[in-house]
């Protein structure tokens, strides 16, 4: 495919050197962190304002040309691919922190700002933004995929932490979906409709986020267990007792093994839970006591406790490098990460059955989980050109997703649908898929916004 | 207006005595807790299953007949009125608690179950549902209006506490909008689209709610202040310091006066904050200490502390009876309750300016607020037939809403739009109103679902 020359001319007039068709740049914009085969766009455009995004949309829609929003390229389901060609809208130049309202515990940002950079700037105000998907994703991408991660058990997901959005719709209209009020009952929740819409309903150009005071006191702990189920049962009990834990992450023995190899560490080769506690000193100490009681009941041992920031960081190092460690030490060069989420009462069964599947396969892989909310990942290291590997991982993933759906869970807790999970969404949503198609058709009748993702569009 | 006789015949065949056109019953279903002039439906129907709601919708849509969902009639903005006639769908017979999943901290309910009854049933499991709008509303109504109330500062609003819904759409299709997983990134957030949609996009027939363990320990406190601004400033500081307070309610001196008269109490005639603390014994004690320090800095005094359930209930009695106390002791017989919500940094200014407006008016009225999230109410006692009163309250409300919008706030924190706030929604949403109209038009092309509420529909 290639861009309509007339459109390209108009875009050049508008954007000058900020529109490019250079093949290497187009290819770079089709590289994410998934195993899916990339499909590059025909051009990449770098708008710098909401107005420019609006102008871009108005031009593209005239030529029925797809627009693919792009933040940091850390997607795991092919969200940034351009299967129908078109123009990638690289929002990385819209990366400003526009306002911090410390008194209101909120801030207004542009979508291209990335998680770590944002928190670096917030730290001076004694504030932080908690949602942490691991990767240093752009906030626009995190909004668009309804990201969550290790802190979600305490602070919620992106759904819970966006107050309002500015977005450019498929007709180029600029809309504001909310105010800075902490709550509102004013009509349809357009903010939540756009959170998780993966760029298929509008292009997000401004975000109002909730912030939190940096806790007075933070502590971390690491505990090993004789079995994965003992670890998971501990985690579930922590949730059920209402302990306001900040993070609680599972890594099974296979994961620990990969970490040890990758980071030259010597962690015990046992299922492990990593905890983080936030609060006042006494609150943290009370939570830690509660957790210690619970893990002891489940034969947890080797309870390692860290308070100083550097000790905490070291303790969490294993968890944070897991994704890359697994890929590096596995059979292939790319990651394929599953993402089911089930009601916590089903989590032990789901993980144990998945563990059995993995052990009887030549593609055994570690399980890593945000077990506090029932979400876990199997991280496969695959060679995308190896058909046997891909076929086997497909089979394992299929069994896993079907298991999760039977347990009243979801095929994706936090990675989104993109291209990779569309057939599963059909199965999970059932008749509700038609609603999604109607909404897509009504808000983007020509199907120019990130076409092919989440649902198929039927251009009118 | 009256119902198409052919439709009525079909409904009688389907529902027997569970469809009625008796005028007194129709009128009863047009009585809510607002000052708006009621407009009764032509008939009232009592479905008992999701399937029956689907059949009702399919019949009604054939005859372009409006359907108005009805729960408990505690709406404040005319949501249950039938301005275009039609059939009220009384869901009070669908009032079962279908499942409690204690391990997962969730339950599945029918929409007609009411808040107090639900919590009575949950108590045996050591669980509770926190959202408390004051009135003993139906949970279906609370979902539909995105209700919140006194606990929202800690536990969030209905938006945050619904995991999934079953709903009947305008074509009679039954859809499930989610699973029991605690989080999901699977496509558009249809759950949040229906929460707050006021029955205009679908009729909610089943709800999966998040639940919470009843806290080990609860305590309450009451503090008086020399000025309303001192009280509000204290409240804001409590939020900014991240104290995890469960409730924090303001009542100004006028409100206290009404309570004293209504309940024969003798509370100090001063601006007052009511607090509730949830947690472990030490967490509650720590929170109470933090709050005591903050209120003392703002000249709070008369710090009254209650731990036993009966003492707590007595302390909260004033707050809980406020709505009816104000109406009973005021100039009229009906309540007119304003509902703005502003960023907390603007709350002092907003309340002080509103207080000035009220004091220079012959319709002075108390201010009562969920100050933790920036939401407050002026409760007017009005005689709907007194044009002078209505005109003056309209003027005061207009000034208040405009003030809130200028402060980047919302015209409704928790009551919804209904018929009463439509023109304000237009102003607040700006270009986003068109999105709401497109969504309404796409999902309910004939405009049969609660027509005239939130946005106008344009029947195709």
PDB file of C-alpha atoms in Angstrom, chain B residues 108-207:
ATOM      1  CA  UNK B 108     -25.104 -10.866  41.800  1.00  0.00           C
ATOM      2  CA  UNK B 109     -28.441  -9.126  42.335  1.00  0.00           C
ATOM      3  CA  UNK B 110     -31.604  -8.129  40.542  1.00  0.00           C
ATOM      4  CA  UNK B 111     -32.153  -4.384  40.071  1.00  0.00           C
ATOM      5  CA  UNK B 112     -35.212  -4.032  42.309  1.00  0.00           C
ATOM      6  CA  UNK B 113     -33.407  -4.935  45.519  1.00  0.00           C
ATOM      7  CA  UNK B 114     -32.963  -1.923  47.779  1.00  0.00           C
ATOM      8  CA  UNK B 115     -29.868  -0.745  49.552  1.00  0.00           C
ATOM      9  CA  UNK B 116     -30.856  -1.467  53.139  1.00  0.00           C
ATOM     10  CA  UNK B 117     -32.347  -4.863  52.349  1.00  0.00           C
ATOM     11  CA  UNK B 118     -29.237  -5.858  50.457  1.00  0.00           C
ATOM     12  CA  UNK B 119     -26.982  -4.924  53.338  1.00  0.00           C
ATOM     13  CA  UNK B 120     -29.241  -6.777  55.781  1.00  0.00           C
ATOM     14  CA  UNK B 121     -28.651  -9.938  53.766  1.00  0.00           C
ATOM     15  CA  UNK B 122     -24.921  -9.343  53.330  1.00  0.00           C
ATOM     16  CA  UNK B 123     -24.307  -8.741  57.021  1.00  0.00           C
ATOM     17  CA  UNK B 124     -24.505 -12.464  57.812  1.00  0.00           C
ATOM     18  CA  UNK B 125     -21.550 -13.013  55.528  1.00  0.00           C
ATOM     19  CA  UNK B 126     -19.493 -10.289  57.191  1.00  0.00           C
ATOM     20  CA  UNK B 127     -19.749  -8.197  54.025  1.00  0.00           C
ATOM     21  CA  UNK B 128     -21.321  -4.918  53.011  1.00  0.00           C
ATOM     22  CA  UNK B 129     -21.995  -2.759  49.974  1.00  0.00           C
ATOM     23  CA  UNK B 130     -20.763   0.731  50.797  1.00  0.00           C
ATOM     24  CA  UNK B 131     -22.437   3.110  48.350  1.00  0.00           C
ATOM     25  CA  UNK B 132     -25.023   5.050  50.363  1.00  0.00           C
ATOM     26  CA  UNK B 133     -26.960   7.864  48.687  1.00  0.00           C
ATOM     27  CA  UNK B 134     -29.069   8.418  51.805  1.00  0.00           C
ATOM     28  CA  UNK B 135     -32.402   7.278  50.394  1.00  0.00           C
ATOM     29  CA  UNK B 136     -33.259   3.578  50.470  1.00  0.00           C
ATOM     30  CA  UNK B 137     -32.899   3.486  46.699  1.00  0.00           C
ATOM     31  CA  UNK B 138     -33.068   0.414  44.473  1.00  0.00           C
ATOM     32  CA  UNK B 139     -29.700  -0.800  43.307  1.00  0.00           C
ATOM     33  CA  UNK B 140     -30.898  -0.630  39.693  1.00  0.00           C
ATOM     34  CA  UNK B 141     -31.686   3.045  40.165  1.00  0.00           C
ATOM     35  CA  UNK B 142     -28.346   3.615  41.846  1.00  0.00           C
ATOM     36  CA  UNK B 143     -26.544   2.026  38.884  1.00  0.00           C
ATOM     37  CA  UNK B 144     -28.644   3.977  36.401  1.00  0.00           C
ATOM     38  CA  UNK B 145     -27.931   7.358  38.012  1.00  0.00           C
ATOM     39  CA  UNK B 146     -24.291   6.667  38.942  1.00  0.00           C
ATOM     40  CA  UNK B 147     -25.171   7.277  42.593  1.00  0.00           C
ATOM     41  CA  UNK B 148     -22.628   7.879  45.304  1.00  0.00           C
ATOM     42  CA  UNK B 149     -23.152   9.534  48.709  1.00  0.00           C
ATOM     43  CA  UNK B 150     -21.428   9.688  52.045  1.00  0.00           C
ATOM     44  CA  UNK B 151     -19.032   6.751  51.622  1.00  0.00           C
ATOM     45  CA  UNK B 152     -17.733   7.702  48.180  1.00  0.00           C
ATOM     46  CA  UNK B 153     -14.613   9.444  49.468  1.00  0.00           C
ATOM     47  CA  UNK B 154     -13.337   6.027  50.600  1.00  0.00           C
ATOM     48  CA  UNK B 155     -15.167   3.419  48.513  1.00  0.00           C
ATOM     49  CA  UNK B 156     -15.935   5.280  45.272  1.00  0.00           C
ATOM     50  CA  UNK B 157     -19.243   5.676  43.462  1.00  0.00           C
ATOM     51  CA  UNK B 158     -21.401   3.167  41.579  1.00  0.00           C
ATOM     52  CA  UNK B 159     -18.990   3.571  38.656  1.00  0.00           C
ATOM     53  CA  UNK B 160     -16.297   1.970  40.793  1.00  0.00           C
ATOM     54  CA  UNK B 161     -18.398  -0.768  42.353  1.00  0.00           C
ATOM     55  CA  UNK B 162     -20.191  -2.488  39.482  1.00  0.00           C
ATOM     56  CA  UNK B 163     -18.284  -5.394  37.936  1.00  0.00           C
ATOM     57  CA  UNK B 164     -20.815  -6.361  35.277  1.00  0.00           C
ATOM     58  CA  UNK B 165     -24.403  -5.870  34.168  1.00  0.00           C
ATOM     59  CA  UNK B 166     -27.061  -7.766  32.305  1.00  0.00           C
ATOM     60  CA  UNK B 167     -29.221  -5.393  30.312  1.00  0.00           C
ATOM     61  CA  UNK B 168     -31.992  -5.488  27.755  1.00  0.00           C
ATOM     62  CA  UNK B 169     -31.209  -3.216  24.833  1.00  0.00           C
ATOM     63  CA  UNK B 170     -33.667  -1.278  22.666  1.00  0.00           C
ATOM     64  CA  UNK B 171     -34.052  -4.178  20.216  1.00  0.00           C
ATOM     65  CA  UNK B 172     -34.834  -6.592  23.038  1.00  0.00           C
ATOM     66  CA  UNK B 173     -31.369  -8.188  22.931  1.00  0.00           C
ATOM     67  CA  UNK B 174     -30.054  -9.397  26.269  1.00  0.00           C
ATOM     68  CA  UNK B 175     -26.409  -8.485  26.781  1.00  0.00           C
ATOM     69  CA  UNK B 176     -23.858  -9.229  29.488  1.00  0.00           C
ATOM     70  CA  UNK B 177     -21.370  -6.407  29.776  1.00  0.00           C
ATOM     71  CA  UNK B 178     -18.647  -8.128  31.771  1.00  0.00           C
ATOM     72  CA  UNK B 179     -17.482 -11.069  33.841  1.00  0.00           C
ATOM     73  CA  UNK B 180     -16.747 -11.574  37.529  1.00  0.00           C
ATOM     74  CA  UNK B 181     -13.045 -10.838  36.947  1.00  0.00           C
ATOM     75  CA  UNK B 182     -11.941  -7.840  39.043  1.00  0.00           C
ATOM     76  CA  UNK B 183     -10.513  -6.092  36.016  1.00  0.00           C
ATOM     77  CA  UNK B 184     -10.569  -6.478  32.258  1.00  0.00           C
ATOM     78  CA  UNK B 185      -9.197  -4.796  29.145  1.00  0.00           C
ATOM     79  CA  UNK B 186     -11.579  -6.642  26.828  1.00  0.00           C
ATOM     80  CA  UNK B 187     -13.027  -4.043  24.487  1.00  0.00           C
ATOM     81  CA  UNK B 188     -15.267  -1.067  25.126  1.00  0.00           C
ATOM     82  CA  UNK B 189     -16.358  -0.560  28.726  1.00  0.00           C
ATOM     83  CA  UNK B 190     -20.064  -1.227  28.236  1.00  0.00           C
ATOM     84  CA  UNK B 191     -20.544  -1.556  31.984  1.00  0.00           C
ATOM     85  CA  UNK B 192     -19.449   2.034  32.558  1.00  0.00           C
ATOM     86  CA  UNK B 193     -21.477   3.170  29.537  1.00  0.00           C
ATOM     87  CA  UNK B 194     -24.647   1.823  31.170  1.00  0.00           C
ATOM     88  CA  UNK B 195     -23.765   3.038  34.678  1.00  0.00           C
ATOM     89  CA  UNK B 196     -25.237   6.545  34.710  1.00  0.00           C
ATOM     90  CA  UNK B 197     -27.214   6.120  31.482  1.00  0.00           C
ATOM     91  CA  UNK B 198     -30.506   6.605  33.388  1.00  0.00           C
ATOM     92  CA  UNK B 199     -32.390   3.885  31.525  1.00  0.00           C
ATOM     93  CA  UNK B 200     -31.915   5.633  28.178  1.00  0.00           C
ATOM     94  CA  UNK B 201     -29.629   3.023  26.561  1.00  0.00           C
ATOM     95  CA  UNK B 202     -30.850  -0.232  28.089  1.00  0.00           C
ATOM     96  CA  UNK B 203     -32.866  -1.645  30.973  1.00  0.00           C
ATOM     97  CA  UNK B 204     -30.629  -3.133  33.644  1.00  0.00           C
ATOM     98  CA  UNK B 205     -31.871  -6.539  34.810  1.00  0.00           C
ATOM     99  CA  UNK B 206     -28.924  -8.006  36.705  1.00  0.00           C
ATOM    100  CA  UNK B 207     -25.979  -6.438  38.514  1.00  0.00           C
TER     101      UNK B 207
END
